Structure formats: structure tokens, C-alpha cells
Amino acid sequence: MPSFKVVLTEHGYASTDCEREIVERAGGEFICAEQLPPPETLRLCETADGILCRRQEITRELIARFRRCKVIVRYGVGTDNVDTAAATEAGIIVGHVPVYCVDEVTTHTFALLLACVRQVVTVQKKMETGAWDVHRGEPLYRLEGKTIGLVGLGNIGQGMARKLRGWGLRVLASDPFVDSQKANALDVELVGFRALCEQSDFISLHVPLLPETRHLINAESLGWMKRGVVIVNTARGPLIDLKTLLKALDAGQVAWAGLDVFEEEPLPPDSPWRSHPRVVISDHTAWYSEESQRQLQRIAAQEAVRVCTGGLPESLANPEVLKKLGRWQEWKPSENVRWQLRRLEQFRKDA
Ligand SMILES: NC(=O)c1ccc[n+]([C@@H]2O[C@H](COP(=O)([O-])OP(=O)(O)OC[C@H]3O[C@@H](n4cnc5c(N)ncnc54)[C@H](O)[C@@H]3O)[C@@H](O)[C@H]2O)c1
């Protein structure tokens, strides 16, 4: 008789043999509910000890029905599709996988940025029509000597800073939970968000979606930016007020945007972002490589098993739940989650 049950709600991967093997080896039962009708999945989740999810919205209403659940692990870094406040109130740990795709996301960010700066897609489209012309339209500008602003200096922001070494760019970052010592070690100047907007030629977003970061890029912050700025977002769509960005692109205030993430996903077929001449897009795939996907599936299953067998996860998105569970002292936070603790302390101070 298995000692615990882990339900996977949906995934979209070719195989979940990896998760099954990890759960079963630890003495648990693994159920993949992807092909089941939603009411049946919910019924299974009501009696699950651990739940694995990818894109599904895990709302307060659903959480209220998870009677045995100890842990919800989201496949990925961001946990904005899980109501973490409701999970905390219910004493449920929200796990996630914070460092499985730093190489992929930073490489993808460079791909979008460089495609914008060198107008790769525009040139390709013109060449497909038979054209061959150096002075083919809008001028291109040199990268060296310009300033790039990283909003968020966590795992991916730091990965960006490391890869930016040698590019000849001045690198700024804004992150209220990072100290200047860490920034200095990465050759990054730590500045406030407004100063970053005012001074950067290129702005790249690497913050989580939180109430205070929703629409961080809005009419006000766009107004602080240099005319002709390039904005890249591989973090979360709702960090940008996309309607306002569209107007800023059409008015030339923003020269180019490179977007992997959108406020509405999947992007509707008739979305203006699909055909804008000064936008380079991808379909929320910055995280993906065969290697990162395998790592993601393995770590998510291991985290669920850790909690279901009485341990604590290596990373969690709601560290405050451990106080509620009386397990605060047991937990040794990794560098990955320390900023979340600083954010919580800040909120308590401000409250
Ligand atoms: N497109 C993709 O496929 C993909 C893949 C992985 C991660 N992501 C997204 O990338 C983003 C960054 O991921 P990460 O792994 O670096 O996360 P992380 O938790 O390691 O770092 C986030 C950083 O943001 C900082 N931060 C928090 N609030 C801030 C604010 N108001 N202003 C400035 N900085 C703030 C934190 O201090 C932290 O250093 C997340 O939104 C994540 O969901 C996207």
C-alpha cells in the first residue's frame, strides 16, 4: 500500500516516466491526471498529499478542497498561477524549481535583444523577397558603449550580468533585495528603478510577478526612459502594460521590444504583437532546452517527495508557511529564497 499520493494535474511533456519513477521509488503512488476530465482531476487532488502543476490556475477555491495536501509544486520558477497566500493559510507548502534554466533564459534574452538591435527578423523578411541592400531602412547602432538595465538581479539577472562581461556595455541593475557587494562582484551598478529607466538604452526584465511588479512598465516608467529604448521581457507578461507599450512603440518612444511572455497566453491568433514590425516575439519558450526540461521534471518530483515523506523542500515560494507549520527552525534557506525573506521582513516593517 503506497504511503502517499502525488497527482500531476497537467504538463504537456512527452513523458512523465521520470516523475513516476521518483515517486514510486520513494513508496508513493503517482497519478498523471492530464487526460482526465477536470472534475475527476479535482477529485483526485482532494485526497492527494502532493500536487504537481504547470500552467493550471490553482485558486483559493481549489485549495480549500485539497484536504490532505502538504505541498503544491509548480513546474518552473514563477508561482504566480498558484494562490500562495491561500496555500499559506491552509498550511500548504508551495514548491517551485528556481534554477533549472538560467542558461536557457539568459541565452534567449540575448537572442531577443540582439535580434532587435541588429533587426535580424526585418532583414530576413526583406531578403526573403529577393532584396540585398545595406541601407535597407532604419539605421542600426553600435552596442558597445551603451547601457543595459537589468530589472531584478536574482538567478537570471545575475546570469545575465555574468554573460554580459566582455560586451563593452555599462550594466545597471535595480533590485531592492540585493546588496551592492553582490552587484559589485558582478561589475553591475545598483541603482533605483527610475534611474535605471532614465539611463538605460536597453532594459531587460528579470523580476517575478508580484502585486508590486504588475505593470512595472507603464505610462509613467515609459516616460522616464530614453527615446529609442529597447525593452526585452523574458520574465512575466503582466510586468508590462502591453497596451501602453504598443502606443509607445507606435510613437517611436520605444524603438524595439523583444517579448517571450504576454499578459494573455497563449497569445490570441489576431494579436497585434504577432505582426508588429518592431517587435521580436517567442512563445514563452525562453526556459526550454531538452536538458532544462529533464532537470525541471526531476527536481519538481523530488521536491514533492521530500515534503510527502516528512522533509522540507529545497526551495519554496511561501517561506512564511513554515512558521505556521512550526518548522521554521528546521529550515536552512538557500540563497535562492533569501530575497523572499527580505521582502517579507520589508512588508512587516511597512505594515
Ligand atoms: N520565460 C521563461 O521561460 C522563464 C523561465 C524562467 C523564469 N522566468 C521568469 O523570470 C523571472 C526571474 O526569474 P529568476 O529565476 O531570476 O527569479 P529569482 O527569484 O531568482 O530573482 C528575482 C529577483 O527579483 C528581485 N525583485 C523582487 N521584487 C523586485 C522589484 N520590485 N524590483 C526589482 N527587483 C525585484 C528579487 O530580489 C530577486 O533578486 C521570473 O519572473 C520568472 O518567473 C521566465
CSV table of C-alpha atoms and ligand atoms in Angstrom, one decimal:
chain,number,residue,atom,x,y,z
A,1,MET,CA,0.0,0.0,0.0
A,2,PRO,CA,1.6,3.3,-1.1
A,3,SER,CA,2.3,5.7,1.8
A,4,PHE,CA,1.5,8.9,-0.1
A,5,LYS,CA,-0.2,10.0,-3.3
A,6,VAL,CA,1.1,12.6,-5.8
A,7,VAL,CA,-1.2,13.9,-8.5
A,8,LEU,CA,0.1,15.7,-11.6
A,9,THR,CA,-2.7,17.9,-13.0
A,10,GLU,CA,-1.3,18.8,-16.5
A,11,HIS,CA,2.1,19.0,-18.1
A,12,GLY,CA,2.3,18.8,-21.9
A,13,TYR,CA,5.6,16.8,-21.8
A,14,ALA,CA,6.1,13.8,-24.0
A,15,SER,CA,6.6,11.5,-20.9
A,16,THR,CA,6.3,11.6,-17.2
A,17,ASP,CA,8.2,8.4,-16.6
A,18,CYS,CA,10.8,10.4,-14.6
A,19,GLU,CA,8.2,11.7,-12.1
A,20,ARG,CA,6.6,8.3,-11.8
A,21,GLU,CA,9.9,6.5,-11.1
A,22,ILE,CA,10.9,9.1,-8.4
A,23,VAL,CA,7.6,8.9,-6.6
A,24,GLU,CA,7.2,5.1,-6.8
A,25,ARG,CA,10.8,4.6,-5.7
A,26,ALA,CA,10.0,6.6,-2.5
A,27,GLY,CA,7.0,4.3,-1.8
A,28,GLY,CA,4.3,6.7,-3.2
A,29,GLU,CA,1.6,6.4,-5.8
A,30,PHE,CA,1.9,8.6,-8.9
A,31,ILE,CA,-1.2,9.6,-10.9
A,32,CYS,CA,-1.0,11.7,-14.0
A,33,ALA,CA,-4.4,13.3,-14.5
A,34,GLU,CA,-3.7,15.1,-17.7
A,35,GLN,CA,-6.1,13.1,-19.8
A,36,LEU,CA,-8.9,13.1,-17.2
A,37,PRO,CA,-11.9,15.4,-17.2
A,38,PRO,CA,-11.4,18.4,-14.7
A,39,PRO,CA,-13.9,17.1,-12.1
A,40,GLU,CA,-12.1,13.8,-11.9
A,41,THR,CA,-8.7,15.6,-11.6
A,42,LEU,CA,-10.1,17.7,-8.8
A,43,ARG,CA,-11.5,14.6,-7.0
A,44,LEU,CA,-8.0,13.1,-7.1
A,45,CYS,CA,-6.4,16.3,-5.8
A,46,GLU,CA,-8.8,16.4,-2.9
A,47,THR,CA,-7.1,13.3,-1.4
A,48,ALA,CA,-3.6,13.9,-2.7
A,49,ASP,CA,-0.6,14.5,-0.4
A,50,GLY,CA,1.3,16.3,-3.2
A,51,ILE,CA,0.2,18.1,-6.3
A,52,LEU,CA,2.3,18.9,-9.3
A,53,CYS,CA,1.1,21.5,-11.8
A,54,ARG,CA,2.4,23.5,-14.7
A,55,ARG,CA,0.0,26.1,-16.1
A,56,GLN,CA,-3.2,25.4,-14.3
A,57,GLU,CA,-4.5,28.2,-12.1
A,58,ILE,CA,-4.6,26.9,-8.5
A,59,THR,CA,-7.1,29.2,-7.0
A,60,ARG,CA,-8.2,29.8,-3.4
A,61,GLU,CA,-11.4,27.8,-4.1
A,62,LEU,CA,-9.4,24.8,-5.3
A,63,ILE,CA,-7.0,25.0,-2.4
A,64,ALA,CA,-10.0,24.9,0.1
A,65,ARG,CA,-10.8,21.5,-1.4
A,66,PHE,CA,-7.3,19.9,-1.0
A,67,ARG,CA,-8.0,18.1,2.3
A,68,ARG,CA,-4.7,16.2,2.6
A,69,CYS,CA,-2.3,18.3,0.6
A,70,LYS,CA,1.1,19.1,2.1
A,71,VAL,CA,2.8,20.5,-1.0
A,72,ILE,CA,1.9,22.0,-4.4
A,73,VAL,CA,5.0,22.1,-6.7
A,74,ARG,CA,4.8,24.3,-9.7
A,75,TYR,CA,7.0,23.2,-12.7
A,76,GLY,CA,9.0,26.3,-13.2
A,77,VAL,CA,10.4,29.4,-11.5
A,78,GLY,CA,7.3,31.7,-11.2
A,79,THR,CA,4.4,30.6,-9.0
A,80,ASP,CA,2.0,33.4,-10.0
A,81,ASN,CA,-0.6,30.8,-11.1
A,82,VAL,CA,-0.8,29.4,-7.6
A,83,ASP,CA,-2.6,31.4,-4.9
A,84,THR,CA,0.3,31.3,-2.5
A,85,ALA,CA,-1.5,33.4,0.2
A,86,ALA,CA,-4.3,30.9,0.3
A,87,ALA,CA,-1.9,28.0,0.4
A,88,THR,CA,-0.1,29.5,3.3
A,89,GLU,CA,-3.3,30.0,5.2
A,90,ALA,CA,-4.1,26.3,4.5
A,91,GLY,CA,-0.6,25.3,5.7
A,92,ILE,CA,0.4,24.0,2.3
A,93,ILE,CA,4.0,24.5,1.1
A,94,VAL,CA,4.3,25.9,-2.4
A,95,GLY,CA,7.4,24.5,-4.0
A,96,HIS,CA,8.9,25.5,-7.3
A,97,VAL,CA,12.1,24.9,-9.3
A,98,PRO,CA,14.2,28.1,-9.2
A,99,VAL,CA,17.4,27.3,-11.1
A,100,TYR,CA,16.8,24.8,-13.9
A,101,CYS,CA,17.0,27.2,-16.9
A,102,VAL,CA,19.3,30.1,-16.1
A,103,ASP,CA,21.4,29.3,-19.2
A,104,GLU,CA,18.4,29.0,-21.4
A,105,VAL,CA,16.6,32.2,-20.3
A,106,THR,CA,19.8,34.3,-20.4
A,107,THR,CA,20.7,33.0,-23.9
A,108,HIS,CA,17.1,33.6,-25.1
A,109,THR,CA,17.2,37.2,-23.7
A,110,PHE,CA,20.4,37.8,-25.6
A,111,ALA,CA,18.7,36.3,-28.7
A,112,LEU,CA,15.8,38.7,-28.5
A,113,LEU,CA,17.9,41.7,-27.6
A,114,LEU,CA,20.4,41.1,-30.5
A,115,ALA,CA,17.5,40.3,-32.9
A,116,CYS,CA,16.1,43.8,-32.0
A,117,VAL,CA,19.3,45.7,-32.1
A,118,ARG,CA,20.6,44.1,-35.4
A,119,GLN,CA,17.0,44.0,-36.8
A,120,VAL,CA,17.6,40.4,-37.8
A,121,VAL,CA,13.9,39.5,-38.4
A,122,THR,CA,13.3,42.6,-40.5
A,123,VAL,CA,16.3,41.9,-42.7
A,124,GLN,CA,15.4,38.2,-43.1
A,125,LYS,CA,11.9,39.1,-44.2
A,126,LYS,CA,13.3,41.6,-46.8
A,127,MET,CA,15.8,39.1,-48.1
A,128,GLU,CA,13.0,36.5,-48.5
A,129,THR,CA,11.6,38.9,-51.1
A,130,GLY,CA,14.9,38.9,-53.0
A,131,ALA,CA,16.4,42.2,-51.5
A,132,TRP,CA,20.1,42.8,-50.9
A,133,ASP,CA,20.7,46.3,-49.6
A,134,VAL,CA,22.9,47.5,-46.7
A,135,HIS,CA,20.9,50.7,-46.4
A,136,ARG,CA,17.7,48.8,-46.2
A,137,GLY,CA,15.7,51.2,-44.0
A,138,GLU,CA,16.2,52.1,-40.3
A,139,PRO,CA,19.7,52.8,-39.2
A,140,LEU,CA,21.5,50.3,-36.8
A,141,TYR,CA,23.5,51.5,-33.8
A,142,ARG,CA,26.6,50.1,-32.1
A,143,LEU,CA,26.1,48.1,-28.9
A,144,GLU,CA,29.5,48.9,-27.3
A,145,GLY,CA,29.4,51.8,-25.0
A,146,LYS,CA,25.7,51.7,-24.4
A,147,THR,CA,23.9,51.0,-21.1
A,148,ILE,CA,21.8,48.0,-20.3
A,149,GLY,CA,19.5,47.9,-17.2
A,150,LEU,CA,18.6,44.6,-15.6
A,151,VAL,CA,15.4,44.9,-13.5
A,152,GLY,CA,15.9,42.1,-11.0
A,153,LEU,CA,19.3,40.7,-10.0
A,154,GLY,CA,18.2,37.2,-8.9
A,155,ASN,CA,19.3,33.9,-10.5
A,156,ILE,CA,18.6,35.0,-14.1
A,157,GLY,CA,19.6,38.7,-13.6
A,158,GLN,CA,22.9,37.5,-12.2
A,159,GLY,CA,23.3,35.1,-15.1
A,160,MET,CA,22.7,38.0,-17.5
A,161,ALA,CA,25.4,40.1,-15.7
A,162,ARG,CA,27.9,37.2,-15.9
A,163,LYS,CA,27.2,36.7,-19.7
A,164,LEU,CA,27.4,40.5,-20.3
A,165,ARG,CA,31.1,40.6,-19.2
A,166,GLY,CA,33.1,41.4,-22.3
A,167,TRP,CA,30.3,43.0,-24.3
A,168,GLY,CA,31.5,46.6,-23.6
A,169,LEU,CA,28.2,47.7,-22.1
A,170,ARG,CA,27.7,49.6,-18.8
A,171,VAL,CA,25.5,47.3,-16.7
A,172,LEU,CA,22.9,48.8,-14.3
A,173,ALA,CA,20.5,46.8,-12.1
A,174,SER,CA,17.6,47.6,-9.8
A,175,ASP,CA,16.7,45.2,-7.1
A,176,PRO,CA,15.6,46.2,-3.6
A,177,PHE,CA,16.7,42.9,-2.1
A,178,VAL,CA,20.2,42.7,-3.4
A,179,ASP,CA,23.2,44.4,-1.7
A,180,SER,CA,25.8,46.5,-3.6
A,181,GLN,CA,28.6,44.0,-2.6
A,182,LYS,CA,26.9,41.3,-4.7
A,183,ALA,CA,26.3,43.8,-7.5
A,184,ASN,CA,30.0,45.0,-7.4
A,185,ALA,CA,31.2,41.4,-7.6
A,186,LEU,CA,29.3,41.2,-10.9
A,187,ASP,CA,30.5,44.5,-12.3
A,188,VAL,CA,27.0,45.9,-12.0
A,189,GLU,CA,26.0,49.3,-10.7
A,190,LEU,CA,23.0,49.0,-8.4
A,191,VAL,CA,20.6,51.9,-8.9
A,192,GLY,CA,16.9,52.7,-8.3
A,193,PHE,CA,14.3,51.7,-10.8
A,194,ARG,CA,13.7,55.3,-12.0
A,195,ALA,CA,17.5,55.9,-12.5
A,196,LEU,CA,17.7,52.6,-14.4
A,197,CYS,CA,14.8,53.7,-16.7
A,198,GLU,CA,16.4,57.1,-17.3
A,199,GLN,CA,19.9,55.9,-18.1
A,200,SER,CA,19.4,52.6,-20.0
A,201,ASP,CA,19.5,52.1,-23.8
A,202,PHE,CA,18.3,48.5,-23.3
A,203,ILE,CA,16.1,47.3,-20.4
A,204,SER,CA,15.7,43.7,-19.6
A,205,LEU,CA,13.1,42.4,-17.1
A,206,HIS,CA,14.0,39.6,-14.6
A,207,VAL,CA,11.6,40.1,-11.7
A,208,PRO,CA,8.9,37.8,-10.5
A,209,LEU,CA,5.2,38.8,-11.0
A,210,LEU,CA,4.1,40.2,-7.6
A,211,PRO,CA,1.4,42.8,-6.7
A,212,GLU,CA,4.1,45.5,-6.7
A,213,THR,CA,5.7,44.5,-10.0
A,214,ARG,CA,2.5,44.2,-12.1
A,215,HIS,CA,2.6,46.8,-14.8
A,216,LEU,CA,6.0,48.0,-13.6
A,217,ILE,CA,6.4,49.2,-17.2
A,218,ASN,CA,3.6,51.6,-17.6
A,219,ALA,CA,3.0,55.1,-18.9
A,220,GLU,CA,4.9,56.7,-16.1
A,221,SER,CA,8.0,54.5,-16.3
A,222,LEU,CA,8.0,54.6,-20.1
A,223,GLY,CA,8.0,58.4,-19.7
A,224,TRP,CA,11.3,58.2,-17.7
A,225,MET,CA,13.0,56.2,-20.5
A,226,LYS,CA,15.3,57.5,-23.2
A,227,ARG,CA,13.6,57.8,-26.6
A,228,GLY,CA,14.6,54.8,-28.7
A,229,VAL,CA,15.0,52.4,-25.8
A,230,VAL,CA,14.8,48.6,-26.4
A,231,ILE,CA,12.8,46.6,-23.9
A,232,VAL,CA,13.1,42.8,-23.5
A,233,ASN,CA,10.8,40.8,-21.3
A,234,THR,CA,11.5,37.1,-20.7
A,235,ALA,CA,10.1,37.2,-17.1
A,236,ARG,CA,6.3,37.5,-16.9
A,237,GLY,CA,3.9,39.2,-19.3
A,238,PRO,CA,1.9,41.3,-16.8
A,239,LEU,CA,5.1,43.1,-15.8
A,240,ILE,CA,4.3,45.3,-18.8
A,241,ASP,CA,1.1,47.3,-19.5
A,242,LEU,CA,1.1,46.0,-23.1
A,243,LYS,CA,-1.5,48.4,-24.4
A,244,THR,CA,0.7,51.3,-23.3
A,245,LEU,CA,3.8,49.7,-24.7
A,246,LEU,CA,2.1,49.3,-28.1
A,247,LYS,CA,1.4,53.0,-28.1
A,248,ALA,CA,5.0,53.8,-27.1
A,249,LEU,CA,6.3,51.6,-30.0
A,250,ASP,CA,4.0,53.2,-32.5
A,251,ALA,CA,5.1,56.7,-31.3
A,252,GLY,CA,8.8,55.8,-31.5
A,253,GLN,CA,9.4,56.3,-27.8
A,254,VAL,CA,10.3,52.6,-27.6
A,255,ALA,CA,12.4,51.5,-30.7
A,256,TRP,CA,12.0,47.8,-30.3
A,257,ALA,CA,10.6,45.2,-27.9
A,258,GLY,CA,11.6,41.6,-27.6
A,259,LEU,CA,8.9,39.6,-25.8
A,260,ASP,CA,8.7,36.0,-24.7
A,261,VAL,CA,5.8,36.5,-22.3
A,262,PHE,CA,2.5,38.2,-22.6
A,263,GLU,CA,-0.4,39.3,-20.5
A,264,GLU,CA,-2.6,36.8,-22.2
A,265,GLU,CA,-1.1,33.4,-23.0
A,266,PRO,CA,-1.4,31.7,-25.4
A,267,LEU,CA,-1.3,34.9,-27.5
A,268,PRO,CA,-4.6,35.2,-29.5
A,269,PRO,CA,-4.1,34.4,-33.2
A,270,ASP,CA,-5.1,38.0,-34.2
A,271,SER,CA,-2.9,39.7,-31.5
A,272,PRO,CA,-1.1,42.8,-32.8
A,273,TRP,CA,2.1,41.5,-31.2
A,274,ARG,CA,2.3,38.7,-33.8
A,275,SER,CA,2.9,41.1,-36.7
A,276,HIS,CA,4.3,44.3,-35.3
A,277,PRO,CA,7.3,45.4,-37.4
A,278,ARG,CA,9.4,46.4,-34.5
A,279,VAL,CA,8.7,43.5,-32.1
A,280,VAL,CA,10.5,40.2,-31.9
A,281,ILE,CA,8.4,37.5,-30.2
A,282,SER,CA,8.6,33.9,-29.0
A,283,ASP,CA,6.0,31.8,-27.3
A,284,HIS,CA,7.1,31.6,-23.6
A,285,THR,CA,9.9,29.2,-24.5
A,286,ALA,CA,12.9,31.0,-23.0
A,287,TRP,CA,13.1,28.3,-20.4
A,288,TYR,CA,13.2,25.4,-22.8
A,289,SER,CA,16.0,23.0,-23.9
A,290,GLU,CA,15.9,19.2,-23.7
A,291,GLU,CA,18.4,19.4,-20.8
A,292,SER,CA,16.4,22.0,-18.8
A,293,GLN,CA,13.1,20.2,-19.3
A,294,ARG,CA,14.6,16.9,-17.9
A,295,GLN,CA,16.0,18.8,-14.9
A,296,LEU,CA,12.7,20.5,-14.3
A,297,GLN,CA,10.7,17.3,-14.2
A,298,ARG,CA,13.2,15.6,-12.0
A,299,ILE,CA,13.6,18.4,-9.4
A,300,ALA,CA,9.8,19.0,-9.2
A,301,ALA,CA,9.1,15.3,-8.4
A,302,GLN,CA,12.0,15.2,-5.9
A,303,GLU,CA,10.6,18.3,-4.1
A,304,ALA,CA,7.1,16.8,-3.9
A,305,VAL,CA,8.6,13.5,-2.5
A,306,ARG,CA,10.7,15.4,0.1
A,307,VAL,CA,7.7,17.0,1.6
A,308,CYS,CA,5.4,14.0,1.3
A,309,THR,CA,7.9,11.9,3.2
A,310,GLY,CA,8.2,14.4,6.1
A,311,GLY,CA,11.1,16.6,4.9
A,312,LEU,CA,11.2,20.2,3.7
A,313,PRO,CA,11.7,21.3,0.1
A,314,GLU,CA,15.0,22.8,-1.0
A,315,SER,CA,13.1,25.9,-2.4
A,316,LEU,CA,9.7,27.3,-1.6
A,317,ALA,CA,7.7,30.3,-2.7
A,318,ASN,CA,5.9,30.8,0.6
A,319,PRO,CA,8.6,30.5,3.4
A,320,GLU,CA,6.1,32.1,5.9
A,321,VAL,CA,4.1,28.8,5.8
A,322,LEU,CA,6.9,27.2,7.8
A,323,LYS,CA,6.1,29.5,10.8
A,324,LYS,CA,2.5,28.3,10.6
A,325,LEU,CA,3.7,24.7,10.5
A,326,GLY,CA,6.1,25.2,13.4
A,327,ARG,CA,9.0,24.2,11.2
A,328,TRP,CA,10.8,27.5,10.8
A,329,GLN,CA,13.9,26.4,12.9
A,330,GLU,CA,14.4,23.2,10.8
A,331,TRP,CA,14.7,25.1,7.6
A,332,LYS,CA,18.0,26.3,6.2
A,333,PRO,CA,17.1,28.8,3.4
A,334,SER,CA,19.2,28.7,0.3
A,335,GLU,CA,20.5,31.8,-1.4
A,336,ASN,CA,17.6,31.3,-4.0
A,337,VAL,CA,15.0,32.2,-1.5
A,338,ARG,CA,16.7,34.7,0.8
A,339,TRP,CA,15.4,37.7,-1.1
A,340,GLN,CA,11.8,36.4,-0.4
A,341,LEU,CA,12.6,36.5,3.3
A,342,ARG,CA,13.9,40.1,3.0
A,343,ARG,CA,10.8,41.0,1.1
A,344,LEU,CA,8.6,39.6,3.9
A,345,GLU,CA,10.5,41.5,6.5
A,346,GLN,CA,10.2,44.7,4.5
A,347,PHE,CA,6.4,44.2,4.3
A,348,ARG,CA,6.2,43.6,8.0
A,349,LYS,CA,8.1,46.8,8.6
A,350,ASP,CA,5.9,48.8,6.2
A,351,ALA,CA,2.7,47.4,7.6
B,1,LIG,N1,10.2,33.0,-20.0
B,1,LIG,C1,10.5,31.9,-19.3
B,1,LIG,O1,10.5,30.7,-19.9
B,1,LIG,C2,11.0,32.0,-17.9
B,1,LIG,C3,11.8,30.9,-17.3
B,1,LIG,C4,12.3,31.1,-16.0
B,1,LIG,C5,11.9,32.2,-15.3
B,1,LIG,N2,11.1,33.1,-15.8
B,1,LIG,C6,10.8,34.3,-15.0
B,1,LIG,O2,12.0,35.1,-14.9
B,1,LIG,C7,11.9,35.9,-13.8
B,1,LIG,C8,13.2,35.9,-13.0
B,1,LIG,O3,13.5,34.6,-12.5
B,1,LIG,P1,14.7,34.3,-11.5
B,1,LIG,O4,14.9,32.9,-11.6
B,1,LIG,O5,15.8,35.2,-11.7
B,1,LIG,O6,14.0,34.7,-10.1
B,1,LIG,P2,14.7,35.0,-8.7
B,1,LIG,O7,13.6,34.7,-7.7
B,1,LIG,O8,16.0,34.3,-8.6
B,1,LIG,O9,15.0,36.5,-8.8
B,1,LIG,C9,14.1,37.5,-8.8
B,1,LIG,C10,14.8,38.8,-8.4
B,1,LIG,O10,13.8,39.8,-8.5
B,1,LIG,C11,14.1,40.7,-7.4
B,1,LIG,N3,12.9,41.5,-7.1
B,1,LIG,C12,11.8,41.2,-6.4
B,1,LIG,N4,10.9,42.3,-6.4
B,1,LIG,C13,11.6,43.3,-7.1
B,1,LIG,C14,11.2,44.6,-7.5
B,1,LIG,N5,10.1,45.1,-7.1
B,1,LIG,N6,12.1,45.3,-8.2
B,1,LIG,C15,13.3,44.8,-8.6
B,1,LIG,N7,13.7,43.5,-8.3
B,1,LIG,C16,12.8,42.8,-7.6
B,1,LIG,C17,14.4,39.8,-6.2
B,1,LIG,O11,15.1,40.4,-5.2
B,1,LIG,C18,15.2,38.7,-6.9
B,1,LIG,O12,16.6,39.0,-6.8
B,1,LIG,C19,10.7,35.4,-13.0
B,1,LIG,O13,9.6,36.3,-13.3
B,1,LIG,C20,10.4,34.1,-13.6
B,1,LIG,O14,9.1,33.7,-13.5
B,1,LIG,C21,10.7,33.1,-17.1
